[in-house]
Coordinates of C-alpha atoms and ligand atoms in Angstrom, one line a residue:
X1 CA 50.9 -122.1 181.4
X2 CA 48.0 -121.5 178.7
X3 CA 47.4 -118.0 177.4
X4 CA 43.7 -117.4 176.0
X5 CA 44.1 -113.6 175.6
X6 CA 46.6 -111.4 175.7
X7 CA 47.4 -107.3 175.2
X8 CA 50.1 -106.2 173.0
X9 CA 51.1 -102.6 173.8
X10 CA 52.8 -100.5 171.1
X11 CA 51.8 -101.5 167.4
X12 CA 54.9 -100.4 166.0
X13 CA 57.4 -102.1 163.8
X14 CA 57.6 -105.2 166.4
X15 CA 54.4 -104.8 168.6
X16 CA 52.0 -105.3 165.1
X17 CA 53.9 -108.6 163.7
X18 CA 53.8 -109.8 167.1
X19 CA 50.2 -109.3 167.8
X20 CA 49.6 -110.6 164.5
X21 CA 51.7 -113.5 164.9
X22 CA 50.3 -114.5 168.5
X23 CA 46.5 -114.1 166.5
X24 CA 47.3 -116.5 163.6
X25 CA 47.8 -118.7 166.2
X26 CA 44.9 -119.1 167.9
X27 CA 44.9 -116.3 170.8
X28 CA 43.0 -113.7 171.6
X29 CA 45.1 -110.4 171.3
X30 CA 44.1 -107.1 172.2
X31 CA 46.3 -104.8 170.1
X32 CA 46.9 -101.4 171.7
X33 CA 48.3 -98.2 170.2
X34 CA 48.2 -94.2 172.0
X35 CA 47.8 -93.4 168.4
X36 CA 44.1 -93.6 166.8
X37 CA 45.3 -93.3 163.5
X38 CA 47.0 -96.3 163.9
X39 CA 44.2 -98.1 164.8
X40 CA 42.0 -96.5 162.2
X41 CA 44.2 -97.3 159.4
X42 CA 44.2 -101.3 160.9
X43 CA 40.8 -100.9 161.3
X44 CA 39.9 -99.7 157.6
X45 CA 42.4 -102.9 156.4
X46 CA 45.4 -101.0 155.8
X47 CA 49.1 -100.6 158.0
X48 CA 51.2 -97.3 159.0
X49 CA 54.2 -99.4 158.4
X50 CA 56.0 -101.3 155.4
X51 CA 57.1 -104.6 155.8
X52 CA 57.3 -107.5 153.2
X53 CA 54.4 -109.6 154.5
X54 CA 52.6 -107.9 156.9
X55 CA 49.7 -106.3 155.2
X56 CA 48.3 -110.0 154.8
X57 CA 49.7 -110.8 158.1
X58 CA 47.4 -108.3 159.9
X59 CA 44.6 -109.1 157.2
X60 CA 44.6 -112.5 158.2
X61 CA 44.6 -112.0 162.0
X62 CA 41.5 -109.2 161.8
X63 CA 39.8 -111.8 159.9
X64 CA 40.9 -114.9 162.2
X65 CA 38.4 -112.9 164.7
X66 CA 41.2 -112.8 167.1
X67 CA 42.4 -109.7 166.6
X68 CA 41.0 -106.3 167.8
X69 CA 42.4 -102.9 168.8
X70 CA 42.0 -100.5 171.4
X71 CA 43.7 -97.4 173.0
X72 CA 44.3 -98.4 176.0
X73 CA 44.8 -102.1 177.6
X74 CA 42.0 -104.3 178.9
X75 CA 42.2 -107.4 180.9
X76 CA 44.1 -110.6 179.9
X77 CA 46.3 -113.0 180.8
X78 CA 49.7 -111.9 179.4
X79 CA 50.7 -108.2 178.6
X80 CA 53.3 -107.8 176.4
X81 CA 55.0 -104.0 176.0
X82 CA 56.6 -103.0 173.2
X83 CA 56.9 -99.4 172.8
X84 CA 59.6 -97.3 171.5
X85 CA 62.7 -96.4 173.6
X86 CA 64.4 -93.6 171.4
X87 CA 67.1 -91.1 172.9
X88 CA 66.5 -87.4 173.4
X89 CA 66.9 -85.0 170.6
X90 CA 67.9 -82.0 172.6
X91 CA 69.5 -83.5 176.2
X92 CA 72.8 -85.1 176.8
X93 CA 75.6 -86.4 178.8
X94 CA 78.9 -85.4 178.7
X95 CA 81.6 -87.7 180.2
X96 CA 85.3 -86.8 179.9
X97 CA 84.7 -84.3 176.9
X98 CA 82.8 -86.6 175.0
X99 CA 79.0 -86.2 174.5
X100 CA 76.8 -88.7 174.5
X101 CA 72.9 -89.6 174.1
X102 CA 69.9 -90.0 176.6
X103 CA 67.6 -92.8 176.6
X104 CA 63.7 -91.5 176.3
X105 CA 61.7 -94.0 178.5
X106 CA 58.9 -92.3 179.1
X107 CA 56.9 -94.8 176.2
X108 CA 57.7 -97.7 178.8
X109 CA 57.0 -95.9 181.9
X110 CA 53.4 -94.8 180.5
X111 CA 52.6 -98.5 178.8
X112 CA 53.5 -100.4 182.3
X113 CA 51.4 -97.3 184.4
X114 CA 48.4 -98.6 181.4
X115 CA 48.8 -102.1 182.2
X116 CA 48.7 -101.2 186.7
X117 CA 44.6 -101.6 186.7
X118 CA 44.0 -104.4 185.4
X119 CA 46.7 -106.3 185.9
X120 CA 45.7 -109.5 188.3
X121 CA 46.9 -112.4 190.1
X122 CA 48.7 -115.0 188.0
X123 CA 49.5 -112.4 184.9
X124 CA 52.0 -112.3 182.9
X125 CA 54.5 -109.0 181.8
X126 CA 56.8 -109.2 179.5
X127 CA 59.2 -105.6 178.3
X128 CA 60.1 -106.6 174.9
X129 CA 61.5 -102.6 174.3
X130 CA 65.1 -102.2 174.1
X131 CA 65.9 -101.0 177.0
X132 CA 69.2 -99.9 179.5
X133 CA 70.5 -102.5 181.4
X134 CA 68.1 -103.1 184.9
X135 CA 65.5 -101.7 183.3
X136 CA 63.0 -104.7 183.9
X137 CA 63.8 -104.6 187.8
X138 CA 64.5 -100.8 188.6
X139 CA 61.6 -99.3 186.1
X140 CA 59.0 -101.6 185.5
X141 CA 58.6 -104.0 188.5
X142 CA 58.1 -100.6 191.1
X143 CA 55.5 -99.3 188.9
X144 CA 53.4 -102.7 188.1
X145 CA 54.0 -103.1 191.7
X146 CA 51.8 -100.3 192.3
X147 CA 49.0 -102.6 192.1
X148 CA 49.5 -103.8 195.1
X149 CA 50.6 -107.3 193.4
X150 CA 54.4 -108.4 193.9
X151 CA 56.5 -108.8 191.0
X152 CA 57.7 -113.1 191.1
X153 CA 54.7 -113.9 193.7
X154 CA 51.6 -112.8 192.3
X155 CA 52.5 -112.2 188.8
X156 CA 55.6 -113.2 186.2
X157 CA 57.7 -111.0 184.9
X158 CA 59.7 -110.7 182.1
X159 CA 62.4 -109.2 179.4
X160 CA 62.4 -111.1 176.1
X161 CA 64.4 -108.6 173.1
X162 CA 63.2 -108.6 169.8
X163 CA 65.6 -109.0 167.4
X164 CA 64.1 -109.6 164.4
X165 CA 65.7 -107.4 161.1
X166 CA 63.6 -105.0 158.9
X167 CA 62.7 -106.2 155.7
X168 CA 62.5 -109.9 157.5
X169 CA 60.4 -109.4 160.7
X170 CA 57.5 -111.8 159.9
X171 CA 60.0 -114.8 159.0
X172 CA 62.5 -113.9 162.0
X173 CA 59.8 -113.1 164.1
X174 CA 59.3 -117.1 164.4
X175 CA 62.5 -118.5 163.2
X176 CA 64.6 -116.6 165.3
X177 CA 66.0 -118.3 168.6
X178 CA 64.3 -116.0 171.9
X179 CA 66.0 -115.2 174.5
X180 CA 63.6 -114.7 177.6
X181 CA 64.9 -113.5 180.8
X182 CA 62.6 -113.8 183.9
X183 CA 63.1 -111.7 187.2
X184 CA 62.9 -115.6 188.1
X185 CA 62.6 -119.0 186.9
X186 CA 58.9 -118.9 186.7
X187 CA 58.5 -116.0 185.0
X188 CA 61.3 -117.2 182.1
X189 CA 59.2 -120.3 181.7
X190 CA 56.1 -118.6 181.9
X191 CA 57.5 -116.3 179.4
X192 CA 58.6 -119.7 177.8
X193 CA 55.3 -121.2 177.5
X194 CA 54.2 -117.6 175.9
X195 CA 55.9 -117.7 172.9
X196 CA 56.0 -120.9 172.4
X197 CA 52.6 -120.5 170.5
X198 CA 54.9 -119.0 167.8
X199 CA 58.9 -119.2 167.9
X200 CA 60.0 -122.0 166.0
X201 CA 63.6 -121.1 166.9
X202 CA 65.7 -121.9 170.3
X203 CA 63.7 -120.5 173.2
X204 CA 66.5 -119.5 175.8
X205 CA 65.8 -118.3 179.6
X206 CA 67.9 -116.3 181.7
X207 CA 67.5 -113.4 183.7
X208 CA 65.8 -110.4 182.9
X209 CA 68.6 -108.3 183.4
X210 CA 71.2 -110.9 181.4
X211 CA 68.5 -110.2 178.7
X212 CA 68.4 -106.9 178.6
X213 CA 72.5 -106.8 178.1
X214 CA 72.0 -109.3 175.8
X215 CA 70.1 -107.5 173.1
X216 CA 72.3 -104.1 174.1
X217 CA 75.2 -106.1 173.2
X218 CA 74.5 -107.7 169.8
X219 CA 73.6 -104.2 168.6
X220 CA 77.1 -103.0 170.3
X221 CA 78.8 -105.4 168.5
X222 CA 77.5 -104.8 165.0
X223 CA 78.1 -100.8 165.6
X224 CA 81.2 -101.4 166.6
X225 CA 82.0 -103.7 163.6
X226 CA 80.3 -101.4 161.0
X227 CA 82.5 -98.3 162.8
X228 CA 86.0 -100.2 162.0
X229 CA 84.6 -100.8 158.8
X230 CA 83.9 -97.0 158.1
X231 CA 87.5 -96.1 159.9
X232 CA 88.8 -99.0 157.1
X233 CA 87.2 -96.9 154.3
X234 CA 89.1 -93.3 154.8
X235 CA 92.4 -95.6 155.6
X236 CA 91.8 -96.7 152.2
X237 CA 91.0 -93.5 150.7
X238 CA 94.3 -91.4 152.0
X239 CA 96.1 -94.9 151.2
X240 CA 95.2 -95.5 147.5
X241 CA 93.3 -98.8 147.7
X242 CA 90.4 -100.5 147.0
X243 CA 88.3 -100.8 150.4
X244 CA 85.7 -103.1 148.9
X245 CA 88.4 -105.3 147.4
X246 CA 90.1 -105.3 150.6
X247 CA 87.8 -106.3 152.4
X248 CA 86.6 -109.4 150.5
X249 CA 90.1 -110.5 150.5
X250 CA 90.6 -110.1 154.1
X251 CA 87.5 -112.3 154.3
X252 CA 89.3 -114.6 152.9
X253 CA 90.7 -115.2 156.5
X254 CA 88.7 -117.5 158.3
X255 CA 88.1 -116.0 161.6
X256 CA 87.7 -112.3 160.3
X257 CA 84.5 -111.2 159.0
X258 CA 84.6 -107.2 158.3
X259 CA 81.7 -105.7 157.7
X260 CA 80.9 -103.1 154.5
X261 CA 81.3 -99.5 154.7
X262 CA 78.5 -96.7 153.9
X263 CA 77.4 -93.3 154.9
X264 CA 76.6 -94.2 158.6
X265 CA 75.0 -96.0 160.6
X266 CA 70.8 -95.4 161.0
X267 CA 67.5 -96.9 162.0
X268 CA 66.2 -97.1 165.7
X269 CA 68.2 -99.7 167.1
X270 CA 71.7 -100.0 166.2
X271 CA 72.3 -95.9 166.1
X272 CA 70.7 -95.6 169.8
X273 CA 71.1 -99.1 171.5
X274 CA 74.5 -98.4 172.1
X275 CA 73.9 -95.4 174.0
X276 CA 71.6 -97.1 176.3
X277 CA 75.1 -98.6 177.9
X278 CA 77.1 -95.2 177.6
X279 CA 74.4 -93.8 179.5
X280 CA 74.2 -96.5 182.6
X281 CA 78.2 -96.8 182.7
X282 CA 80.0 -93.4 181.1
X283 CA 83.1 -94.8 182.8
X284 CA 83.2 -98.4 180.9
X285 CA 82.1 -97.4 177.2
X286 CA 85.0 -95.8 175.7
X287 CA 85.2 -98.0 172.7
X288 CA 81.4 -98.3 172.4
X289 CA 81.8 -94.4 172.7
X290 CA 83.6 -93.8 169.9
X291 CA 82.2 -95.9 167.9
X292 CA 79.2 -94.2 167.7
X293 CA 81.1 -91.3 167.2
X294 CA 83.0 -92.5 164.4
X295 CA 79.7 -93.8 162.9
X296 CA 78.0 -90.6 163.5
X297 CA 80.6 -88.8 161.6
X298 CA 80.8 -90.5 158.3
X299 CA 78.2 -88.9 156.7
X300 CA 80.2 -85.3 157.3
X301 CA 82.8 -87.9 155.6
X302 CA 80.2 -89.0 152.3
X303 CA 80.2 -85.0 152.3
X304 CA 83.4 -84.3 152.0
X305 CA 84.2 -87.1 149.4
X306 CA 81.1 -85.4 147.4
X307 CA 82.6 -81.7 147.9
X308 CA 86.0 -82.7 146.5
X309 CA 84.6 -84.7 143.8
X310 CA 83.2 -81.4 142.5
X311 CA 85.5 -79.2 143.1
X312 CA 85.2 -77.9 146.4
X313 CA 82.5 -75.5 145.7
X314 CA 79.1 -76.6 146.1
X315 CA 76.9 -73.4 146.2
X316 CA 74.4 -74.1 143.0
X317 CA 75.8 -77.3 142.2
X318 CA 72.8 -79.9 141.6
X319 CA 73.0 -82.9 143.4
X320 CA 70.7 -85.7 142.8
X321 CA 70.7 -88.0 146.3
X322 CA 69.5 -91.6 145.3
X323 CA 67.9 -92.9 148.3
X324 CA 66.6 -91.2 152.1
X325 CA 66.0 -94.7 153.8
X326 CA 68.5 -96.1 156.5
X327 CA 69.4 -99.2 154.8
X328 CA 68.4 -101.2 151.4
X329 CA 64.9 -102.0 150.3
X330 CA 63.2 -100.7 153.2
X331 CA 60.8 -97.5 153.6
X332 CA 62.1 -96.3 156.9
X333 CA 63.6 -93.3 157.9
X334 CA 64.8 -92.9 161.2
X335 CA 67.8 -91.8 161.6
X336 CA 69.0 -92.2 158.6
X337 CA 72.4 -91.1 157.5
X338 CA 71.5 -90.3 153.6
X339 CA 69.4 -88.1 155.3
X340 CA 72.2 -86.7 157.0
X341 CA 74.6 -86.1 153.8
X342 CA 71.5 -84.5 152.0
X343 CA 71.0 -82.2 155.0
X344 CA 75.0 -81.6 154.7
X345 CA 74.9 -81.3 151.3
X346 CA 72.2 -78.3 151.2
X347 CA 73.4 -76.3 153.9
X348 CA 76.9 -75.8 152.0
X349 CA 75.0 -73.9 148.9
X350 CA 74.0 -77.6 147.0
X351 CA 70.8 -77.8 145.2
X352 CA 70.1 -81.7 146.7
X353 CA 67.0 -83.4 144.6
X354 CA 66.0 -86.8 146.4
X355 CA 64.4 -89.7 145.7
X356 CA 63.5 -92.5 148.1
X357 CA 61.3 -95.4 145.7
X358 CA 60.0 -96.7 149.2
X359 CA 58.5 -93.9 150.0
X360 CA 57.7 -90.9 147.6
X361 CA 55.4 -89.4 149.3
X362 CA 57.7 -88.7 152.4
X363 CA 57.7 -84.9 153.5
X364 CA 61.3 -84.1 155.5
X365 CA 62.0 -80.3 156.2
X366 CA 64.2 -78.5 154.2
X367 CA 64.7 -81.6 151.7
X368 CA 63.1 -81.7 148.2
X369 CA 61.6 -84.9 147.6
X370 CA 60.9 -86.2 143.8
X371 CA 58.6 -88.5 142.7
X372 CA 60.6 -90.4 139.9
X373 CA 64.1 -90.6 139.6
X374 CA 63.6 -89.2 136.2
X375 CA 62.8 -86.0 138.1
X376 CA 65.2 -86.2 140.8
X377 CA 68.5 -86.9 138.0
X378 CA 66.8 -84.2 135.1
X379 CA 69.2 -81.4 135.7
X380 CA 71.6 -82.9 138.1
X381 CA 75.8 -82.4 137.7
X382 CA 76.1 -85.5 140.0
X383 CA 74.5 -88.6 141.5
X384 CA 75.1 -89.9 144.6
X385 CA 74.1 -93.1 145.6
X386 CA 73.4 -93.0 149.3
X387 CA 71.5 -96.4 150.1
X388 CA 71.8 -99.7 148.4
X389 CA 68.3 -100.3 147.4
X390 CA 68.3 -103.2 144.9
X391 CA 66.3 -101.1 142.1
X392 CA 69.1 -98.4 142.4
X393 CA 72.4 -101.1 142.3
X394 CA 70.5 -102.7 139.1
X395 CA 70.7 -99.5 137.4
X396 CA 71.9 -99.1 133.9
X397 CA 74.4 -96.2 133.3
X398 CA 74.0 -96.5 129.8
X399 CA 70.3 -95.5 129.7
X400 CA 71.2 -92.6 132.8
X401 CA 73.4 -90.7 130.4
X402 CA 70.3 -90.2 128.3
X403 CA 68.8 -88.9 131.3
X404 CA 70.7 -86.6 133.0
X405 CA 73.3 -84.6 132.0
X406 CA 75.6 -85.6 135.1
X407 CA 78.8 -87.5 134.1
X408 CA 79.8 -87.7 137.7
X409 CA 78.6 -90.2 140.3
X410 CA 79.6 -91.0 143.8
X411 CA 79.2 -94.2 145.4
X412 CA 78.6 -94.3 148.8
X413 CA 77.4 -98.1 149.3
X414 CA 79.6 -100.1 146.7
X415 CA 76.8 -100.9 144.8
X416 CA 78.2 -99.5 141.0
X417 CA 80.9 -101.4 139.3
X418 CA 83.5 -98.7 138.5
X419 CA 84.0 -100.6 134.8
X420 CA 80.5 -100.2 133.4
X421 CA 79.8 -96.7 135.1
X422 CA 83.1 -95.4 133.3
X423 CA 82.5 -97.5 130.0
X424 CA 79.0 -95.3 130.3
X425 CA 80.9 -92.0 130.3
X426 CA 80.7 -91.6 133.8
X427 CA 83.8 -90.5 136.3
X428 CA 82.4 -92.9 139.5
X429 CA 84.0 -91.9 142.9
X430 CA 83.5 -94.7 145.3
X431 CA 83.4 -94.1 149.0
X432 CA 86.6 -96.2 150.4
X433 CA 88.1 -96.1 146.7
X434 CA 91.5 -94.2 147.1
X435 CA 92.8 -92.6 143.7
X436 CA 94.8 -89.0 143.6
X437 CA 92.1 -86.7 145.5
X438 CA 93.4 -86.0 149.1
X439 CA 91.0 -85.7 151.9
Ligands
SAJ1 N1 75.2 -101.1 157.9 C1 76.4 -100.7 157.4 N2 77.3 -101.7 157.1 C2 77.0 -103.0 157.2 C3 75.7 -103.4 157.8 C4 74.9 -102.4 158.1 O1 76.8 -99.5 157.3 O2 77.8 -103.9 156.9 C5 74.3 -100.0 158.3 C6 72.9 -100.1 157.6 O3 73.0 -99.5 156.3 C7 72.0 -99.3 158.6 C8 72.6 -99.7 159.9 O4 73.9 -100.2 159.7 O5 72.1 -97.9 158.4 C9 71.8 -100.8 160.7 O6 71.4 -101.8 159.8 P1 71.4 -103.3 160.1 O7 70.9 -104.0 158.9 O8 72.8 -103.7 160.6 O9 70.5 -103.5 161.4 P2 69.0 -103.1 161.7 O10 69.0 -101.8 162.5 O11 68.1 -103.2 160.6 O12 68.6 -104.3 162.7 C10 69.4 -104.6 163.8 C11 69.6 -106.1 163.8 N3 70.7 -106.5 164.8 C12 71.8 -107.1 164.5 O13 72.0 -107.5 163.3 C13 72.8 -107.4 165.6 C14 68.3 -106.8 164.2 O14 68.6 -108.2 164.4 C15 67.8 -106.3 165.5 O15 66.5 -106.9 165.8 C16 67.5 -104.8 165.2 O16 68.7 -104.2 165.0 C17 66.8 -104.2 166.5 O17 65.6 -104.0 166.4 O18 67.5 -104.0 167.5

């Protein structure tokens, strides 16, 4: 099947690489976002988003001539939606005592409801939003079907998952394999012949529904993995050893490959995804239940580690928190568990400074953002290092001391070496790092 112009819906942190992607290639995409200021800022040459890459990414496909933005969708041959599927902040389910979170589809409902006038005969959709199992068939194929077209015999459609990694999208994007699951074997190979423009990886077809359990279970997996990991570091801690050493030598063994410890677990898509299967099957998550609940938890852990290290008191204690973002050398925020610990931190009495490099300018309620870490360290009695940016891990303890008076640091990532930070004339408390305090 050829493809001469297509509609990307959502320009978020997937929908704008893709469109971009599918334009450097020599289609016609029509790149639509709700928001205007996101199409403004596209317009006037800049992006709403950071990601290594994709400022000359975007540059290059506005100038290519083949790609344009709009609010809402247009006619085309392929629609592709991929809009965000957060969970509810306020609502949610309770199943045997234990809470958890509800999936927020209302951006997919109103992208498909966008794409029901002009969607024609022959027409591809494709849901590329992460998304509850059945999704494809019980959500989006009534409402397109509203056109008056059937699903599978007037028009294809489709789940294919992102699954690309922050920080890596543009690379990923086309090296990745693709898993594409059609609500039948035309519409996988018509998905198939879609992004075949790009994907240099594996294209693999399914079902739309194996799809969609597909994506929900790789993020499962990793939550699950990072959980036991967290549950590793307060064994360690109430044991006396080393997690970080542990761990490296269990990963000596050749079929066991634990992941690392840190303050939680953040971002859109591993801290929600999960949820997405609590919520269609309370009676068959209990172990990705608690996992999300144990990694929900370990920032009230990072807390607690922080409180003892100084003394159990913290009202008027300053604090200076060494990264906001929800994993290493990227800008975003979502759900970030730093952000968590400095929330924590300032509601017991704490005077929390923070400092995010990746984004300065960032305004969070009730959290004092610096602009330099000069600022953020001036009049601190501890440091705490709360993501692993690389900037932050390469810092030299020596040169700190001249900065700040704090000669305690906590370690929440195992990013310092414990020698060089106490050569410095610093008393470094890593997280997972057992030694006489009792938690
Ligand atoms: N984390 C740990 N310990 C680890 C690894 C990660 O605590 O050993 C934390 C990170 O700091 C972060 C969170 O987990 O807070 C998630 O980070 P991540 O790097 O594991 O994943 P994401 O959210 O950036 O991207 C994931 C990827 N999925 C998998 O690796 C299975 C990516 O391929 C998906 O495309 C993406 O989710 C998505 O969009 O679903």
């Amino acid at each position: 099947m050829q493809f001469r112009k297509i509609c990307v819906i959502g320009l978020g942190y997937i929908g704008l690489p893709t469109a971009s992607t599918f334009a450097t290639h020599g289609i016609q995409v029509v790149g639509v976002d709700t928001n205007p200021n996101v199409i403004s800022t596209i317009q006037n040459g800049g992006i709403h988003i950071s990601e290594p890459g994709l400022r000359i990414l975007v540059h290059d496909a506005i100038n290519s001539g083949n790609l344009t933005l709009s609010e809402t969708p247009e006619t085309a041959d392929a629609y592709i939606i991929s809009v965000p599927t957060p969970f509810f902040e306020d609502d949610q389910g309770i199943y045997n005592g234990k809470s958890y979170r509800l999936a927020d589809m209302r951006a997919v409902k109103s992208a498909t409801e966008s794409i029901v006038p002009h969607l024609k005969r022959g027409n591809l959709v494709v849901l590329e939003s992460t998304s509850p199992p059945r999704t494809t068939i019980d959500l989006v194929r009534p409402i397109l079907e509203k056109s008056a077209l059937k699903a599978g015999s007037d028009f294809y459609l489709a789940y294919s998952p992102e699954r690309v990694m922050p920080g890596q999208i543009i690379r990923e994007l086309t090296e990745n394999a693709r898993v594409i699951g059609g609500i039948d074997k035309p519409s996988a190979e018509a998905g198939r012949d879609l992004y075949a423009y790009f994907v240099k990886g594996e294209i693999i077809l399914t079902d739309a529904t194996m799809a969609e359990m597909i994506k929900l279970m790789e993020n499962t997996s990793r939550d699950i993995n990072i959980a036991i990991a967290n549950e590793f570091s307060r064994l360690a801690q109430r044991f006396g050893v080393d997690i970080w050493e542990a761990i490296k030598i269990a990963n000596h063994h050749p079929r066991v490959k634990i992941l690392n410890p840190g303050p939680g677990v953040g971002g859109h898509c591993i801290s929600v995804d999960p949820w997405f299967f609590v919520e269609a099957a309370p009676d068959l998550t209990e172990i990705i239940s608690t996992a999300r609940h144990v990694n929900d938890s370990q920032p009230h852990f990072v807390f607690e580690l922080i409180k003892t290290t100084l003394g159990n008191d913290l009202k008027g204690k300053h604090i200076a928190a060494l990264g906001l973002a929800f994993k290493p050398d990227v800008d975003d925020l979502r759900e970030s568990p730093a952000i968590e610990v400095v929330k924590l931190l300032t509601q017991a009495g704490a005077i929390v400074r923070s400092y995010e490099p990746y984004k300065t300018d960032a305004v969070i309620p009730g959290i004092s953002i610096f602009p330099s870490i000069e600022e953020a360290i001036a009049d601190a009695d501890l440091l705490v290092l709360l993501v692993g940016h690389r900037e932050f891990i390469e810092l030299n303890p020596i040169k700190l001391c001249e900065l700040t008076p704090a000669r305690l640091a906590v370690d929440a990532v195992g990013g310092w070496e414990i020698y060089s930070w106490t050569k410095a004339g610093f008393r470094l408390i890593r997280l997972g790092v057992g030694d006489n305090l009792s938690l």
